[in-house]
mmCIF file with all atom_site columns, C-alpha atoms in Angstrom:
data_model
loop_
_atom_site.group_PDB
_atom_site.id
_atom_site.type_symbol
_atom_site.label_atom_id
_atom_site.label_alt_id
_atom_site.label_comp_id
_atom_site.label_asym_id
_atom_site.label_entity_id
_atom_site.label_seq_id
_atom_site.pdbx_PDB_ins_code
_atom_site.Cartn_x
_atom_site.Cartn_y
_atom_site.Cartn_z
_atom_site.occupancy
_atom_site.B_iso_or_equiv
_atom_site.pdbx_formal_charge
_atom_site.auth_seq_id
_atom_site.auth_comp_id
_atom_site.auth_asym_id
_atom_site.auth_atom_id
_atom_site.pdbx_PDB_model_num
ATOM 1   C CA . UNK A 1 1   ? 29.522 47.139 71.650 1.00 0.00 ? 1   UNK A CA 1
ATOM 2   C CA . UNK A 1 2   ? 32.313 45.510 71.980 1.00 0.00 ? 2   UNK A CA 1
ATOM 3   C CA . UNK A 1 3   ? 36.185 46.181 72.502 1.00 0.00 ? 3   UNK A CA 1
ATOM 4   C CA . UNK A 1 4   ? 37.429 44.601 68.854 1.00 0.00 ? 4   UNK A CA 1
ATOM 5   C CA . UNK A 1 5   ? 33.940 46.456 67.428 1.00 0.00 ? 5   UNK A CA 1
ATOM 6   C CA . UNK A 1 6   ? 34.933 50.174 69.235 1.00 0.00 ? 6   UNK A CA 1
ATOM 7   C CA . UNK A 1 7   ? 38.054 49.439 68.298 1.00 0.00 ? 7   UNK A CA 1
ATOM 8   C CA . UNK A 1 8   ? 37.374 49.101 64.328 1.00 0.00 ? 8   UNK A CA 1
ATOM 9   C CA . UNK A 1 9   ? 35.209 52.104 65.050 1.00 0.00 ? 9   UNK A CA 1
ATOM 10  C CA . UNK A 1 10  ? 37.630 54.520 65.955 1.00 0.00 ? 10  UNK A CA 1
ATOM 11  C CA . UNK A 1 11  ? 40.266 53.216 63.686 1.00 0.00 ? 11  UNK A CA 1
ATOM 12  C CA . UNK A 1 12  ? 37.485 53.988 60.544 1.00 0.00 ? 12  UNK A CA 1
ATOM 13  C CA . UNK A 1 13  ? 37.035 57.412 62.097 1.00 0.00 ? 13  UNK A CA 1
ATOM 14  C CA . UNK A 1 14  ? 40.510 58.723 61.591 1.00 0.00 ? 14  UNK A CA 1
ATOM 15  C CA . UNK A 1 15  ? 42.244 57.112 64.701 1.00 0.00 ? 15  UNK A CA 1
ATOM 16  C CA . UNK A 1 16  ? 45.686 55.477 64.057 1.00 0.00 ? 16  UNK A CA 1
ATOM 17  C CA . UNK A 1 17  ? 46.233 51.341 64.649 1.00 0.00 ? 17  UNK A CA 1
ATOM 18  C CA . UNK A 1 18  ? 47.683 51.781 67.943 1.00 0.00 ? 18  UNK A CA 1
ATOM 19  C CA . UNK A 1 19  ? 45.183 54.546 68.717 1.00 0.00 ? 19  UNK A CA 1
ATOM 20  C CA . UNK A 1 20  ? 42.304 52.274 67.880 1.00 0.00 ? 20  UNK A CA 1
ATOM 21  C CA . UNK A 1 21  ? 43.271 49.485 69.864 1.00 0.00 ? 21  UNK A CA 1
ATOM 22  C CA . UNK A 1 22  ? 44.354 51.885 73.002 1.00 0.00 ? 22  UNK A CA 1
ATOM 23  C CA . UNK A 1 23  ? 41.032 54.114 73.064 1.00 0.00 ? 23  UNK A CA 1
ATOM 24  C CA . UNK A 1 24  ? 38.749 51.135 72.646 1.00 0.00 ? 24  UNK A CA 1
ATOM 25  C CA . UNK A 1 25  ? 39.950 49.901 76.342 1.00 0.00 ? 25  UNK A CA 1
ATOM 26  C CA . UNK A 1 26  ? 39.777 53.040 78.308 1.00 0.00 ? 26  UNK A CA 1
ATOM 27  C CA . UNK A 1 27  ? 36.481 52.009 79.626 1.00 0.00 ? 27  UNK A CA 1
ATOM 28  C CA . UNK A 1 28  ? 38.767 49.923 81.782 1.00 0.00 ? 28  UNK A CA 1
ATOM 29  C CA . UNK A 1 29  ? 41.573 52.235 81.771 1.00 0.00 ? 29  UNK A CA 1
ATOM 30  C CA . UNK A 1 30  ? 40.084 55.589 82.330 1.00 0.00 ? 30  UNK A CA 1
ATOM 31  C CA . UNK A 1 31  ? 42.414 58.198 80.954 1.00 0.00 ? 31  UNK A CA 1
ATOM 32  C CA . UNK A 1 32  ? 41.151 61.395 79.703 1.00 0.00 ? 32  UNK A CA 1
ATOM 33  C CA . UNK A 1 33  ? 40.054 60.557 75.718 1.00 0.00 ? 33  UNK A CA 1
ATOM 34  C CA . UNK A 1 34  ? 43.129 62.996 74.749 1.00 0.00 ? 34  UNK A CA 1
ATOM 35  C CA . UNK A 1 35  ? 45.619 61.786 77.334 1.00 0.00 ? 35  UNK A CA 1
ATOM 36  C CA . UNK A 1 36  ? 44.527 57.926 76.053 1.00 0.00 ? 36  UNK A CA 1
ATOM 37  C CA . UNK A 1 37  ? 45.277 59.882 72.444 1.00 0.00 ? 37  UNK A CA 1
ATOM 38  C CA . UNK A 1 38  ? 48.297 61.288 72.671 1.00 0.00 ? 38  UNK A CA 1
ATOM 39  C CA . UNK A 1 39  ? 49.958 58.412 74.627 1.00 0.00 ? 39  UNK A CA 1
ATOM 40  C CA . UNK A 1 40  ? 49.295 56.232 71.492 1.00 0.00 ? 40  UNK A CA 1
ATOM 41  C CA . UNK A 1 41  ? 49.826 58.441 68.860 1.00 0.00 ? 41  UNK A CA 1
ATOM 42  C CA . UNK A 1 42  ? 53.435 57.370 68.094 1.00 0.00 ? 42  UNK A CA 1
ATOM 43  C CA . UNK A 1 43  ? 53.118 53.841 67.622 1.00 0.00 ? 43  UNK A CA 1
ATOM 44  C CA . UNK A 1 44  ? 50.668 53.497 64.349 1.00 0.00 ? 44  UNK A CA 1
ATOM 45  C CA . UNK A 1 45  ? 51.637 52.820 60.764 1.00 0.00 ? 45  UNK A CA 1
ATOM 46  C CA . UNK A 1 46  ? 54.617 51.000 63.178 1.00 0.00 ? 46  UNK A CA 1
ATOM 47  C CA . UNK A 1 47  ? 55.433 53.354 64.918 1.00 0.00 ? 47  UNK A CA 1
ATOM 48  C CA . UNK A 1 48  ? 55.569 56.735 63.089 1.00 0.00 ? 48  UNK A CA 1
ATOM 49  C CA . UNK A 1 49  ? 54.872 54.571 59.981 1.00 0.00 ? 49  UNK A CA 1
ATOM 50  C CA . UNK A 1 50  ? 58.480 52.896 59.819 1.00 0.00 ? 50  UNK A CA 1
ATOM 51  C CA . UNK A 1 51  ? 56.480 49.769 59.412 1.00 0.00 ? 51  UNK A CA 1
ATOM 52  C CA . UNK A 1 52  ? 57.948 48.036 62.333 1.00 0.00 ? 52  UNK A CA 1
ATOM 53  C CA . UNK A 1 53  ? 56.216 46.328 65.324 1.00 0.00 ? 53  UNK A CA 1
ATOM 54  C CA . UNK A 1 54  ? 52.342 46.915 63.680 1.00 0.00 ? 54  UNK A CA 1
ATOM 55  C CA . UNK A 1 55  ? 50.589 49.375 65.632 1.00 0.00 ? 55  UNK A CA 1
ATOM 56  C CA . UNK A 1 56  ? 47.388 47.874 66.741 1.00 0.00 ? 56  UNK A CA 1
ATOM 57  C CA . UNK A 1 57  ? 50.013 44.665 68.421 1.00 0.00 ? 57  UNK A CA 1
ATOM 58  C CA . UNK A 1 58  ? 51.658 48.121 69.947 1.00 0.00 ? 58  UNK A CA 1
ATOM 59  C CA . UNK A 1 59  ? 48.152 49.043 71.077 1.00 0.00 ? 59  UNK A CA 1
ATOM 60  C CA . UNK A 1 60  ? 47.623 45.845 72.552 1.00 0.00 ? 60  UNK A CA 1
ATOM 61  C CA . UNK A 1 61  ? 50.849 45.651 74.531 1.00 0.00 ? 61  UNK A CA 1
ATOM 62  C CA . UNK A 1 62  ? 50.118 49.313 75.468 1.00 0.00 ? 62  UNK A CA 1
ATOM 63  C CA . UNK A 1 63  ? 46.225 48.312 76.950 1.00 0.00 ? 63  UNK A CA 1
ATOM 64  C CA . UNK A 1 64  ? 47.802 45.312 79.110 1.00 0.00 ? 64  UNK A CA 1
ATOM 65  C CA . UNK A 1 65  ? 50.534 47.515 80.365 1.00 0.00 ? 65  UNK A CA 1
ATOM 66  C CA . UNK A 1 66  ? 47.962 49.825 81.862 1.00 0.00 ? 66  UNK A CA 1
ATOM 67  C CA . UNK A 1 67  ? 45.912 47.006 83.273 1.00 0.00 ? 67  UNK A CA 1
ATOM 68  C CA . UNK A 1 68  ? 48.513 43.934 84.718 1.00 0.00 ? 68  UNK A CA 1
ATOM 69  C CA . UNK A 1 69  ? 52.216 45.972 83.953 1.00 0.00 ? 69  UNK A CA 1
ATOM 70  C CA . UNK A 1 70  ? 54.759 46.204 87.113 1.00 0.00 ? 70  UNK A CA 1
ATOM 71  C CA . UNK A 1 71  ? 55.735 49.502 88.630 1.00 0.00 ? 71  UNK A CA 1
ATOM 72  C CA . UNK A 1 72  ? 58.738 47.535 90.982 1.00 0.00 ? 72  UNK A CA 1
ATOM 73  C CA . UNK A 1 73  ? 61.407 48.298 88.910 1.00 0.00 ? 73  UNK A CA 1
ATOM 74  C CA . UNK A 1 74  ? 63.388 45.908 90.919 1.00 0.00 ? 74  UNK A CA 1
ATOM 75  C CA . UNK A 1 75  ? 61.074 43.183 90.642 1.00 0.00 ? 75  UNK A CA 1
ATOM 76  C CA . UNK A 1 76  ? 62.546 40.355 88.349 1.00 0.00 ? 76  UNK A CA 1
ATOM 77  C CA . UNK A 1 77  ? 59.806 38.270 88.853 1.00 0.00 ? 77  UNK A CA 1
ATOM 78  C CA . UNK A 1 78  ? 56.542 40.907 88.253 1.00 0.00 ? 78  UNK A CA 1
ATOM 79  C CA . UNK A 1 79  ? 59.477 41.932 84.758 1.00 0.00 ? 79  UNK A CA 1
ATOM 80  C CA . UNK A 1 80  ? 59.188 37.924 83.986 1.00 0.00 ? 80  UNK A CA 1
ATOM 81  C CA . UNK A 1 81  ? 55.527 37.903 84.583 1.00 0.00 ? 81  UNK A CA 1
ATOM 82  C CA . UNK A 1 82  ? 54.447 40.815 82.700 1.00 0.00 ? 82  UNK A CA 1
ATOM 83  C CA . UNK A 1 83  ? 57.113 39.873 79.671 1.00 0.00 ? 83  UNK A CA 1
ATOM 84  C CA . UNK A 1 84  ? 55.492 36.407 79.574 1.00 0.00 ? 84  UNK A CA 1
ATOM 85  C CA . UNK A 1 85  ? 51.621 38.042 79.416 1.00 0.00 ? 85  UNK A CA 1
ATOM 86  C CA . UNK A 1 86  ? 53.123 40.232 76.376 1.00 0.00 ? 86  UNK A CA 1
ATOM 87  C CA . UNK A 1 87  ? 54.986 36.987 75.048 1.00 0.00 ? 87  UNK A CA 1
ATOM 88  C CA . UNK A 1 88  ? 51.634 35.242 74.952 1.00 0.00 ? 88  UNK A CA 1
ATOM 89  C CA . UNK A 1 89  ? 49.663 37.783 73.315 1.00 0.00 ? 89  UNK A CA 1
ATOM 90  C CA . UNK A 1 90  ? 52.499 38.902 70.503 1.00 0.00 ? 90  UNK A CA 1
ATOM 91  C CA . UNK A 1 91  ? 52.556 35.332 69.804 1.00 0.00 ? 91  UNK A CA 1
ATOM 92  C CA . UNK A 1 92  ? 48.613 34.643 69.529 1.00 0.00 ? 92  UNK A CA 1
ATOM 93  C CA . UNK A 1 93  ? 48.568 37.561 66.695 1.00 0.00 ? 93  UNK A CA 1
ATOM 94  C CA . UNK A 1 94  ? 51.296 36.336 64.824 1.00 0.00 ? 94  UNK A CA 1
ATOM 95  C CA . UNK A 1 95  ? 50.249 32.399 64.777 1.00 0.00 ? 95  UNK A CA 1
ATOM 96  C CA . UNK A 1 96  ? 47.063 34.099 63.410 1.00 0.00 ? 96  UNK A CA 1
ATOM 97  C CA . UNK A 1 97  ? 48.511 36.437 60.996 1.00 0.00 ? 97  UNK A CA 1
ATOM 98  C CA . UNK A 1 98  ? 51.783 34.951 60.453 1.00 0.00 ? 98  UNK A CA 1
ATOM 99  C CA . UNK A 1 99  ? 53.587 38.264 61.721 1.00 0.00 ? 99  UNK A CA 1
ATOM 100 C CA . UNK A 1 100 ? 53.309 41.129 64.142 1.00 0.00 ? 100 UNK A CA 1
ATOM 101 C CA . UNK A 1 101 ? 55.490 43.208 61.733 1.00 0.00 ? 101 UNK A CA 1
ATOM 102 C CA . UNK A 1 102 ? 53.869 46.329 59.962 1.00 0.00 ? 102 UNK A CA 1
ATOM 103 C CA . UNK A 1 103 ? 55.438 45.739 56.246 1.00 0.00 ? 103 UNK A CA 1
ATOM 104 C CA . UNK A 1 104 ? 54.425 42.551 55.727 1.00 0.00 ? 104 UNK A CA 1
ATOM 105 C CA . UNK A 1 105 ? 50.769 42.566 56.995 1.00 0.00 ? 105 UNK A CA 1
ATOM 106 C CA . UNK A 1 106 ? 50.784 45.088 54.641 1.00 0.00 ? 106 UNK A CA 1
ATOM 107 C CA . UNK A 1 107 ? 52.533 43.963 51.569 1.00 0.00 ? 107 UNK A CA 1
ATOM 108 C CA . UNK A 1 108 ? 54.983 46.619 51.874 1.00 0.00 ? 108 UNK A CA 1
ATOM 109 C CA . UNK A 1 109 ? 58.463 45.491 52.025 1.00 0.00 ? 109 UNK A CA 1
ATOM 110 C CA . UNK A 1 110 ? 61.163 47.087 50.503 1.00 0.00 ? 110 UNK A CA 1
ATOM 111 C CA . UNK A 1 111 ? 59.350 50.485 49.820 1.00 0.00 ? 111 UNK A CA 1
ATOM 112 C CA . UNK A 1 112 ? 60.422 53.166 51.275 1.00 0.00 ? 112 UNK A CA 1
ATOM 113 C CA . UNK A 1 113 ? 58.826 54.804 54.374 1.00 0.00 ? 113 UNK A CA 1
ATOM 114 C CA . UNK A 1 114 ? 57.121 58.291 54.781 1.00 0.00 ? 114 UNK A CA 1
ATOM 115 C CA . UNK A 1 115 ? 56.199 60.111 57.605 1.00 0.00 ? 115 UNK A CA 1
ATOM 116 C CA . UNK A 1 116 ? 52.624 61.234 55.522 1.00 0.00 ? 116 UNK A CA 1
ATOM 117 C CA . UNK A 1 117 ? 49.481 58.807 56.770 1.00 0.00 ? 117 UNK A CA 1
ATOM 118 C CA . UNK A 1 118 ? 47.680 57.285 53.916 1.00 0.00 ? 118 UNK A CA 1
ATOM 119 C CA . UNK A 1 119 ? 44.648 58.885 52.614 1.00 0.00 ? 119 UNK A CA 1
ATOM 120 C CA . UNK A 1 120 ? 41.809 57.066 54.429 1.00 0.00 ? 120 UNK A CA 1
ATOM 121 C CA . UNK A 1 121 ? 39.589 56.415 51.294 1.00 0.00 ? 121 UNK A CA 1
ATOM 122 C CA . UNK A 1 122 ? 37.081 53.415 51.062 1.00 0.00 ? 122 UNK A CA 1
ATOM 123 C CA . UNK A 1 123 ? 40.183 51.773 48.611 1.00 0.00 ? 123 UNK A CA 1
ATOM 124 C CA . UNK A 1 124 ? 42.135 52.426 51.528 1.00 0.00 ? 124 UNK A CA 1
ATOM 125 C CA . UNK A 1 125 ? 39.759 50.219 53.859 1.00 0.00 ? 125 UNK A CA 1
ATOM 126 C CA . UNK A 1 126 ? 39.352 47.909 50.681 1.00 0.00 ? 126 UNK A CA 1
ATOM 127 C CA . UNK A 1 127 ? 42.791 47.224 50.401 1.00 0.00 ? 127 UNK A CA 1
ATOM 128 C CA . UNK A 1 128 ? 44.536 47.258 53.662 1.00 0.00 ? 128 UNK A CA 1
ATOM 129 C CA . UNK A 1 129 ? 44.291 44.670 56.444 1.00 0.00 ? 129 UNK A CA 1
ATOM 130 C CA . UNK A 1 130 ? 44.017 46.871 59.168 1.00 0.00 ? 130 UNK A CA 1
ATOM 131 C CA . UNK A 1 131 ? 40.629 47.512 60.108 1.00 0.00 ? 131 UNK A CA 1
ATOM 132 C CA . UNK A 1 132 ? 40.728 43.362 60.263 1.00 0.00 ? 132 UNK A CA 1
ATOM 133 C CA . UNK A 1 133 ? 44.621 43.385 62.348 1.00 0.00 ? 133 UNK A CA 1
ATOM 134 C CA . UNK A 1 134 ? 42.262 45.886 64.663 1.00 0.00 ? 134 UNK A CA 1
ATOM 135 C CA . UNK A 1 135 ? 39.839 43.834 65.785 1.00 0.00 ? 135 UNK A CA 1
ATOM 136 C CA . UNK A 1 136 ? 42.242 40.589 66.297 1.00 0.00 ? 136 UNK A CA 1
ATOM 137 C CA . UNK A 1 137 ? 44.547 42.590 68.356 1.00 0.00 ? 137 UNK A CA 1
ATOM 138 C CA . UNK A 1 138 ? 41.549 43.889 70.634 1.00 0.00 ? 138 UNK A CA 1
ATOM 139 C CA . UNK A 1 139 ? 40.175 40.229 70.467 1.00 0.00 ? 139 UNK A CA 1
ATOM 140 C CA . UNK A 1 140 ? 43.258 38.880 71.705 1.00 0.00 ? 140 UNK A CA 1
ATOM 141 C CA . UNK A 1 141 ? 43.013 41.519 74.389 1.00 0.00 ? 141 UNK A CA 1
ATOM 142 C CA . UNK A 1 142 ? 39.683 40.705 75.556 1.00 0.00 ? 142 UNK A CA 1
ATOM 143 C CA . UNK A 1 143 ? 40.129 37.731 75.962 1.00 0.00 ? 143 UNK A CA 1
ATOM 144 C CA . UNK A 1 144 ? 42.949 37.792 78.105 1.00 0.00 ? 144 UNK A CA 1
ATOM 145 C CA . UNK A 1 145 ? 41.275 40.556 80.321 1.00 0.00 ? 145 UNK A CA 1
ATOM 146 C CA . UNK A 1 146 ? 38.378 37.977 80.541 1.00 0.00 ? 146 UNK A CA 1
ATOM 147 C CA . UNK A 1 147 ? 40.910 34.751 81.684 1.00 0.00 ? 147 UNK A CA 1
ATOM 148 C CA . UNK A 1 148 ? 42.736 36.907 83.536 1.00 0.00 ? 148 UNK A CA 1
ATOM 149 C CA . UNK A 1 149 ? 40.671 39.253 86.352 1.00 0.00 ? 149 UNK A CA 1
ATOM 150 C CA . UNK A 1 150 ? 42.012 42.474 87.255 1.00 0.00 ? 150 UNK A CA 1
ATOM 151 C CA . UNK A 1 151 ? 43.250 42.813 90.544 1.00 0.00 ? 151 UNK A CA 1
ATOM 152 C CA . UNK A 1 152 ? 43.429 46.914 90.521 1.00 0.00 ? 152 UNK A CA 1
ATOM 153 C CA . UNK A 1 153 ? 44.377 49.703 88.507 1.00 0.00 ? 153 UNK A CA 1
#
């Protein structure tokens, strides 16, 4: 299976965008399933449904933070690497989607925001993008992983 198809997996069995995206990687990653959980629980619906930055790009940014981020704080240049890597990625979802923004992948500017998730119904899956915005995030992911080899984690 792959990372985009364990991805959509998860996200149809209850986990959020972010969630989704984040879980489907920890193969590589190796948190505890929970840990991997919990660290991604704030960022779907964009983050805490705000419909910001969508969740599964959030999830995305999250995965290649754990795999290639810095931990020299004083680094500039592993900070200008690591921002360019996110950069590139953010910017491969939206030239496919035409925005990395929540709302309006959705359809949903202007209304207000709740903190209540959305009934996951089979209208829900009909309706909404995100099972698709899912996948292309972990694509976009996997792809980089694969052109970019992993030096240690």
């Amino acid at each position: 299976m792959t990372h985009a198809d364990k991805a959509v997996e998860l996200f149809k069995e209850g986990c959020n965008c972010a969630q989704a995206v984040f879980l489907a990687f920890n193969d590589i990653m190796g948190y505890e399933q929970k840990t991997a959980l919990k660290i991604s629980s704030s960022f779907g619906g964009g983050f805490g449904r705000m419909r910001e930055v969508c969740g599964a790009v959030s999830g995305m940014c999250m995965v290649l933070g754990t795999i290639y981020g810095y931990d020299d704080i004083e680094s500039q240049e592993l900070k200008k690497e690591h921002y360019a890597r996110i950069q590139k990625c953010m910017k491969e979802f939206r030239e496919v989607n035409g925005t990395y923004i929540c709302r309006e992948l959705i359809g949903e500017e202007g209304k207000d925001t709740k903190a209540n998730p959305t009934e996951r119904t089979n209208d829900f899956y009909k309706r909404r993008p995100c099972s698709e915005l899912v996948r292309i995030a972990a694509e976009i992911t996997d792809k980089y992983i694969k052109g970019n080899p992993i030096d240690d984690m």
